[in-house]
mmCIF file of C-alpha atoms and ligand atoms in Angstrom:
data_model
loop_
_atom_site.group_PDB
_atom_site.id
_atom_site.type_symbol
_atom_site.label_atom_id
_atom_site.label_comp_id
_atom_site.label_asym_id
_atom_site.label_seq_id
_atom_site.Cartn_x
_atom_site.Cartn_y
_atom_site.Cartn_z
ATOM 1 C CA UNK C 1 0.000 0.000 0.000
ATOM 2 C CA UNK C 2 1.442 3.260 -0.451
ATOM 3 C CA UNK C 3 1.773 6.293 1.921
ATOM 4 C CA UNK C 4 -0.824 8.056 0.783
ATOM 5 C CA UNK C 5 -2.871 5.037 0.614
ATOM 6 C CA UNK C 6 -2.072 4.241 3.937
ATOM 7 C CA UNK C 7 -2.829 7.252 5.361
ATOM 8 C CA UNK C 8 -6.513 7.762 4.092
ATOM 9 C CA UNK C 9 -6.970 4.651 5.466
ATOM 10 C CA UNK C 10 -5.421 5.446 8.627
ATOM 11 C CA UNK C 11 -7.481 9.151 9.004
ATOM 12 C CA UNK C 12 -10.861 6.779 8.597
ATOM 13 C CA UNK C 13 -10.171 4.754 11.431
ATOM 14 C CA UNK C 14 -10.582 7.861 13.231
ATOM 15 C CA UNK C 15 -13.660 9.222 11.972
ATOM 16 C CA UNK C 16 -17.123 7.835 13.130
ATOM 17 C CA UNK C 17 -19.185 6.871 10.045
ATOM 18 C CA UNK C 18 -20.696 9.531 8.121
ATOM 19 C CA UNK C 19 -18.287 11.827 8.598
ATOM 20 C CA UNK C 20 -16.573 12.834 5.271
ATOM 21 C CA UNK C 21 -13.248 13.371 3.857
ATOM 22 C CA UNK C 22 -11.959 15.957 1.784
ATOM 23 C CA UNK C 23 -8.503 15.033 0.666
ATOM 24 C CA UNK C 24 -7.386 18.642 0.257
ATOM 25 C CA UNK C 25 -4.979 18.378 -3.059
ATOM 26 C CA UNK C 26 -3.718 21.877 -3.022
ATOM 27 C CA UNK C 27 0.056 22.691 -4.463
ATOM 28 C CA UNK C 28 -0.333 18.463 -5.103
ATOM 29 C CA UNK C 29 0.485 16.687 -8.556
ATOM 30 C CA UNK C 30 -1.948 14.748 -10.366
ATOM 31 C CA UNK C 31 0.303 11.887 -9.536
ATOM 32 C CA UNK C 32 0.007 11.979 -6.245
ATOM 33 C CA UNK C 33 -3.843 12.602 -6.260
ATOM 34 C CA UNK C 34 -4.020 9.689 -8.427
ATOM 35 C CA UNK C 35 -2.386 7.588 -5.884
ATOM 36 C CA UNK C 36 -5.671 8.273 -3.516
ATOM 37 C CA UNK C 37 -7.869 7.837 -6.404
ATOM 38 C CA UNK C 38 -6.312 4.078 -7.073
ATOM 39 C CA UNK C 39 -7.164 3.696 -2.849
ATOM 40 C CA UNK C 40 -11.057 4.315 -3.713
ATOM 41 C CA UNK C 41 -10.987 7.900 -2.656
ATOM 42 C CA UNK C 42 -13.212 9.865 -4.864
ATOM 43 C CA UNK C 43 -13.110 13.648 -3.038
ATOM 44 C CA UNK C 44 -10.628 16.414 -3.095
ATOM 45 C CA UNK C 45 -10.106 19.820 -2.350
ATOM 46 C CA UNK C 46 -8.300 22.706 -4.003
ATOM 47 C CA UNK C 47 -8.648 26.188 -2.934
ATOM 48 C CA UNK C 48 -7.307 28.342 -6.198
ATOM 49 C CA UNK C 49 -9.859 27.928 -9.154
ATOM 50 C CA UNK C 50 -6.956 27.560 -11.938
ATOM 51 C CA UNK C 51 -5.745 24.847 -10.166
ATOM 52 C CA UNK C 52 -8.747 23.546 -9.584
ATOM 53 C CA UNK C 53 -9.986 23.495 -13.187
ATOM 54 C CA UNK C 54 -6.869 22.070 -14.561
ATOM 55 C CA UNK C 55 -6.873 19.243 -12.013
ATOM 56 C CA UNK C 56 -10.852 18.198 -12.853
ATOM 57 C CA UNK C 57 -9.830 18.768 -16.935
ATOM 58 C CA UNK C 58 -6.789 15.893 -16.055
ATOM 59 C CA UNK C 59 -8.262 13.355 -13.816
ATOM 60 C CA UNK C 60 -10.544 11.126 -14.010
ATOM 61 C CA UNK C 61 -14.279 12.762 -14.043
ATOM 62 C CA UNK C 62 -15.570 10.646 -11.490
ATOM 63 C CA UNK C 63 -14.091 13.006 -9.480
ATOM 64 C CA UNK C 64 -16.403 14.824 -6.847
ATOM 65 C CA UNK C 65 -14.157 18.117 -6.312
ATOM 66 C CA UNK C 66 -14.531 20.598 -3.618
ATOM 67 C CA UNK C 67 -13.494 24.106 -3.824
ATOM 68 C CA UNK C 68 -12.616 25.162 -0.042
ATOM 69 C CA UNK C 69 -10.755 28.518 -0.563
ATOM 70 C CA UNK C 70 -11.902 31.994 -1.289
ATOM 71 C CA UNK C 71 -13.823 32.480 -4.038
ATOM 72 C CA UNK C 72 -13.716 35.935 -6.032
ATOM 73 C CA UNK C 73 -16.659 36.525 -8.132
ATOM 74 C CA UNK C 74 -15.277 36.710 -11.400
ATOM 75 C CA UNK C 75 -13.790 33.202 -10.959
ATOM 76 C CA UNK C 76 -17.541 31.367 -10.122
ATOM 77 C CA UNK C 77 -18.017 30.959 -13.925
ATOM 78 C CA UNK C 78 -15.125 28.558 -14.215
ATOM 79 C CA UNK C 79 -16.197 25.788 -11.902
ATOM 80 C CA UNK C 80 -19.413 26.310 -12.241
ATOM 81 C CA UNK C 81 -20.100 23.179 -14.773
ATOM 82 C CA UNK C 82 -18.671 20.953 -12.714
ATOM 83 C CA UNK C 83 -18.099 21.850 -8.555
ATOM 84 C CA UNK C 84 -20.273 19.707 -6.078
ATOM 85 C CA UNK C 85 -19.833 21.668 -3.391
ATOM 86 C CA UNK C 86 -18.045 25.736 -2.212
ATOM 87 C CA UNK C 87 -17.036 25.476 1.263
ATOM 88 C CA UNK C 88 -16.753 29.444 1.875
ATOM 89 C CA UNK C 89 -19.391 31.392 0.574
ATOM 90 C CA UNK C 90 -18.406 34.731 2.553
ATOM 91 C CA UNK C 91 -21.188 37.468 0.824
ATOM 92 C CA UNK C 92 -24.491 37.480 -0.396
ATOM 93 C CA UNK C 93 -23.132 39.062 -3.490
ATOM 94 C CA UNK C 94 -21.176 35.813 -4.487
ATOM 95 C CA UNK C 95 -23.812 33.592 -3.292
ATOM 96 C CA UNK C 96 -26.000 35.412 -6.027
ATOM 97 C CA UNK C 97 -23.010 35.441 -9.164
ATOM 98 C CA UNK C 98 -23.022 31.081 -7.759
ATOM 99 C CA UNK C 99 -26.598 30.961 -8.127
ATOM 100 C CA UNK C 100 -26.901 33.114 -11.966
ATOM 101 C CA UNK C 101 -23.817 30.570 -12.900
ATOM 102 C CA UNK C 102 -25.555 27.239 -11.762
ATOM 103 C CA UNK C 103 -28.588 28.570 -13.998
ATOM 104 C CA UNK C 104 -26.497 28.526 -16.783
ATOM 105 C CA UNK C 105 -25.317 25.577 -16.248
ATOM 106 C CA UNK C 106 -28.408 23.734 -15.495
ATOM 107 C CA UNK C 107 -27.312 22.691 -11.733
ATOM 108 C CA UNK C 108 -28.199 23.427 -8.173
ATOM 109 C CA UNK C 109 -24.510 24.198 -6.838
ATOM 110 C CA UNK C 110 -24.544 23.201 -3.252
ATOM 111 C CA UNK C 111 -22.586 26.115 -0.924
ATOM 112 C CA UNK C 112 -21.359 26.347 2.668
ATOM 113 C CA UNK C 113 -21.504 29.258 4.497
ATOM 114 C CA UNK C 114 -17.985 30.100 6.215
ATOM 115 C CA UNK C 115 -18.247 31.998 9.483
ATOM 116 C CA UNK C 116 -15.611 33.734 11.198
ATOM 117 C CA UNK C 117 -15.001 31.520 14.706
ATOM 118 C CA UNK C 118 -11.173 32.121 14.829
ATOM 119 C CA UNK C 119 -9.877 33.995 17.234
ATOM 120 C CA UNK C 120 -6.844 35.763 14.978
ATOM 121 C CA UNK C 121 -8.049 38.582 12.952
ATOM 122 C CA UNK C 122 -9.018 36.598 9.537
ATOM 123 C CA UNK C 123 -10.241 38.329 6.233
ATOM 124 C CA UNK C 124 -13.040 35.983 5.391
ATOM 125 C CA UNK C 125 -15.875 34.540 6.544
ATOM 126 C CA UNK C 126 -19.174 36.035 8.044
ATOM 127 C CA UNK C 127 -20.333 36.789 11.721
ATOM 128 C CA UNK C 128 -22.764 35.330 12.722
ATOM 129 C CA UNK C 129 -25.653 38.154 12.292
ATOM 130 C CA UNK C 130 -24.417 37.952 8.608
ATOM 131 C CA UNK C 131 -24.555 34.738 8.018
ATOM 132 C CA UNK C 132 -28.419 35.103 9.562
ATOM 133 C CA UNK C 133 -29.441 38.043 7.363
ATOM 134 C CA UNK C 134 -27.764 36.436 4.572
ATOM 135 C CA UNK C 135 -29.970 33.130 4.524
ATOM 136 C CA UNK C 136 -32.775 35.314 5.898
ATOM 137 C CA UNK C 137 -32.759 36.866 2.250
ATOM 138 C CA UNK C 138 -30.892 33.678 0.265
ATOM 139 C CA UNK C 139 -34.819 32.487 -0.274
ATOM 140 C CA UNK C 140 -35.085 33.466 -3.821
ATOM 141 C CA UNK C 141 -32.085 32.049 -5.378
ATOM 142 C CA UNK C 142 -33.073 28.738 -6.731
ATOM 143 C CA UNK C 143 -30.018 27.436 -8.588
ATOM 144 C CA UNK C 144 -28.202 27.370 -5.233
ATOM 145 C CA UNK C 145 -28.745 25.165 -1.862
ATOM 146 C CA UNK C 146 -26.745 26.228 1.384
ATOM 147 C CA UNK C 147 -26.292 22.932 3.323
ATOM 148 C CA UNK C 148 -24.543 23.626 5.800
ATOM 149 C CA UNK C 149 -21.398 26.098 7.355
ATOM 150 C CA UNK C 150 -17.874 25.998 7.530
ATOM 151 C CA UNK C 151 -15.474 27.871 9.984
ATOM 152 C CA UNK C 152 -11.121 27.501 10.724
ATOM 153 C CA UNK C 153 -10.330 27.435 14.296
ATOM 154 C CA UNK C 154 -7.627 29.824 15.398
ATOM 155 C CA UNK C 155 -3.969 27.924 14.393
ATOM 156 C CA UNK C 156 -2.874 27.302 17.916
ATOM 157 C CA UNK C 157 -1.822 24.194 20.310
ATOM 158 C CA UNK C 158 -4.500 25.859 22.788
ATOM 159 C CA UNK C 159 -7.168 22.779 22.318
ATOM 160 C CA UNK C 160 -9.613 24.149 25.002
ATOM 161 C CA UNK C 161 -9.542 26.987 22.212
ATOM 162 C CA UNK C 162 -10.183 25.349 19.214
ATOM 163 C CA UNK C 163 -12.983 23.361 20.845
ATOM 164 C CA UNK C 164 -14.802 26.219 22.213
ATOM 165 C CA UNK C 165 -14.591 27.713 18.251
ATOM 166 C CA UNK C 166 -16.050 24.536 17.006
ATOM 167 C CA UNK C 167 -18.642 24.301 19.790
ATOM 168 C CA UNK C 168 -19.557 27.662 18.747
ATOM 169 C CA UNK C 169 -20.107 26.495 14.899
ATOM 170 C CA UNK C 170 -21.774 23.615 16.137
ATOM 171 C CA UNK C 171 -24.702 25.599 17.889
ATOM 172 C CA UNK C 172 -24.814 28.000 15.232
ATOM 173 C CA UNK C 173 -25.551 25.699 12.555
ATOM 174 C CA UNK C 174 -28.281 24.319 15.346
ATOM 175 C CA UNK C 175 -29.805 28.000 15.572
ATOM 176 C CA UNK C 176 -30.003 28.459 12.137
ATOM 177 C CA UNK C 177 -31.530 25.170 11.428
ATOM 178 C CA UNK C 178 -34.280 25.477 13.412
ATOM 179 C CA UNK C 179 -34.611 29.140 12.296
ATOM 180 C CA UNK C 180 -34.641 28.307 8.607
ATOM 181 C CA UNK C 181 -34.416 24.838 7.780
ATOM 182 C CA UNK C 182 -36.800 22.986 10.626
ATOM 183 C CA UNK C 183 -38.273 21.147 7.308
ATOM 184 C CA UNK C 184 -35.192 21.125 4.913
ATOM 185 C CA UNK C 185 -33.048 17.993 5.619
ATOM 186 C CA UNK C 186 -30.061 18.900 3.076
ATOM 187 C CA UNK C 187 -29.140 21.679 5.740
ATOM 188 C CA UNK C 188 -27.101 18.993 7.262
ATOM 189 C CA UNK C 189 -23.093 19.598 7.052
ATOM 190 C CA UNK C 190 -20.648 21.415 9.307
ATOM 191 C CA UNK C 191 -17.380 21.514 7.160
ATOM 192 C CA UNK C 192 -14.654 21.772 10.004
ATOM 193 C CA UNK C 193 -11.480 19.860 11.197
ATOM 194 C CA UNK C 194 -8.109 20.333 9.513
ATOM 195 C CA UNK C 195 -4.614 17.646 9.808
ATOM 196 C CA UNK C 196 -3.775 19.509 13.480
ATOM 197 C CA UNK C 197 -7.630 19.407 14.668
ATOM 198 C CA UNK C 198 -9.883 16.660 12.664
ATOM 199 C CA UNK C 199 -9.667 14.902 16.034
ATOM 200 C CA UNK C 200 -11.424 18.259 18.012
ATOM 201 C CA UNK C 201 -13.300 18.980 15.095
ATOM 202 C CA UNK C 202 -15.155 15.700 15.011
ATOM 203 C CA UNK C 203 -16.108 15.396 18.860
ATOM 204 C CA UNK C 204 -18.098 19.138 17.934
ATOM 205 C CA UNK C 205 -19.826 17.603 15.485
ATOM 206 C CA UNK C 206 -18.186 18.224 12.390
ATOM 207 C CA UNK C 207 -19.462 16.055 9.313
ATOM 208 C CA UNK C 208 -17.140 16.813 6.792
ATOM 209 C CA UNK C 209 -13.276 17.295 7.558
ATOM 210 C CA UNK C 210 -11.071 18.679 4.766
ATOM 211 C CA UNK C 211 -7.231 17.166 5.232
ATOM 212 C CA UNK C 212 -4.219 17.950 3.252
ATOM 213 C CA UNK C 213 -0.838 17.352 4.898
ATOM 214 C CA UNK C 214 -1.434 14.592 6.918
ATOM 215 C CA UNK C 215 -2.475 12.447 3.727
ATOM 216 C CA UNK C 216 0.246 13.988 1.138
ATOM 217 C CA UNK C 217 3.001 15.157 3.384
ATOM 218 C CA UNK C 218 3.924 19.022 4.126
ATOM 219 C CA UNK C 219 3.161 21.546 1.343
ATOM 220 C CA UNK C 220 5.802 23.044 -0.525
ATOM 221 C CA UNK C 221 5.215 26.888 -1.749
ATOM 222 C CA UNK C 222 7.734 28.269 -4.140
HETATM 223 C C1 LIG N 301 -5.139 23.894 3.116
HETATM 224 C C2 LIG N 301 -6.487 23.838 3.734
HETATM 225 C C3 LIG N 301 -6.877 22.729 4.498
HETATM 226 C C4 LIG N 301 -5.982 21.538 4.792
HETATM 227 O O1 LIG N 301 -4.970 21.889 5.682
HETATM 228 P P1 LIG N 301 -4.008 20.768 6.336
HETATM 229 O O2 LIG N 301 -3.518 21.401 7.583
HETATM 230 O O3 LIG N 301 -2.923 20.509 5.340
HETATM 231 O O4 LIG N 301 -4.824 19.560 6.581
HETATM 232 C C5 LIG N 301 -8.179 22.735 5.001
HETATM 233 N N1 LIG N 301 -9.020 23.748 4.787
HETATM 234 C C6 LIG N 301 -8.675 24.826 4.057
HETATM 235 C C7 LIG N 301 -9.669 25.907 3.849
HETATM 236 C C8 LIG N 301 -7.393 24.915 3.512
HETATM 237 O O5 LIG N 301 -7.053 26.000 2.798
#
């Protein structure tokens, strides 16, 4: 078996089933994502669309690909045809572009709101009266579904930290579901849990993690 192999397998000893795993490909050769794909596993992430769409143009199309990163307007129209799911849908303004580009494709893209939990001053992501006014008003938009949130934890060894962030996703998504989406069972995922924090992540309820170095070694940025 090879590393990479071996450590997908490893990472879903650890999480309880129905919990999924993004195998977050970023910086990663086809090669190397390949190697997963041979294992069985069918779900990455990338978090720059150019990489993104020249990674789902190479490999196989069985592929279900995940973008997780910041997403700038003018870039929806690329991965529109193909994305199954945006992780960090940040403004009502891009949740609207996602929705007029899934129309013209013909889909229903699925989106996660990202909120702000971190500690550390962070660009992105909502708070949480955003996020609420935003779904408050997402109503009309029929080409998109939000089914769940996502949120980082502040980067830190402080685990009573990064658990209280997670809790704090956790009940959010709770609030909002029975605000919004009492009768709408897709509202369902809390995308949280990274290589240092899966572990936290999962015990809070997290349903989808999204792991990159701890299944294809340390990233290398030139
Ligand atoms: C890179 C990245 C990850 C994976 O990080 P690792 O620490 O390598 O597991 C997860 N989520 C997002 C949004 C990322 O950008």
């Amino acid at each position: 078996m090879s590393d990479i192999a071996h450590n997908i397998e490893f990472i879903k000893t650890k999480l309880p089933t129905g919990v999924k795993l993004i195998a977050v490909s970023k910086t990663k050769p086809d090669d190397l994502i390949l190697e997963a794909y041979r294992a069985g596993h069918r779900v990455f992430g990338e978090n720059k669309v150019q990489e993104l769409v020249s990674k789902y143009e190479s490999l196989p199309k069985d592929i279900e690909w995940h973008m997780i990163g910041h997403l700038q307007s003018n870039k929806v129209k690329f991965i529109a045809p193909f994305i199954s799911l945006i992780h960090a849908v940040d403004s009502f303004k891009l949740l609207q572009i996602i929705n007029d580009e899934a129309q013209k494709n013909n889909r229903t893209i699925n989106c996660l709101l990202q909120l702000k939990i971190a500690r550390e001053e962070s660009k992105f992501g909502l708070s949480f009266d955003e996020a609420f006014k935003l779904v408050a008003g997402a109503g009309e938009l029929k080409h998109i579904k939000i089914v769940g949130l996502m949120g980082m934890a502040t980067f830190t060894d402080n685990e009573l930290l990064v658990r209280e962030e997670f809790k704090k996703l956790s009940l959010f998504f709770l609030q909002l579901k029975s605000e919004f989406f009492r009768d709408k069972p897709y509202f369902s995922e809390i995308s949280m849990g990274m290589s240092d924090d899966y572990q936290i992540a999962v015990e809070e309820g997290s349903t989808m993690v999204r792991i990159g170095s701890s299944i294809f070694g340390k990233r290398i940025y030139n």
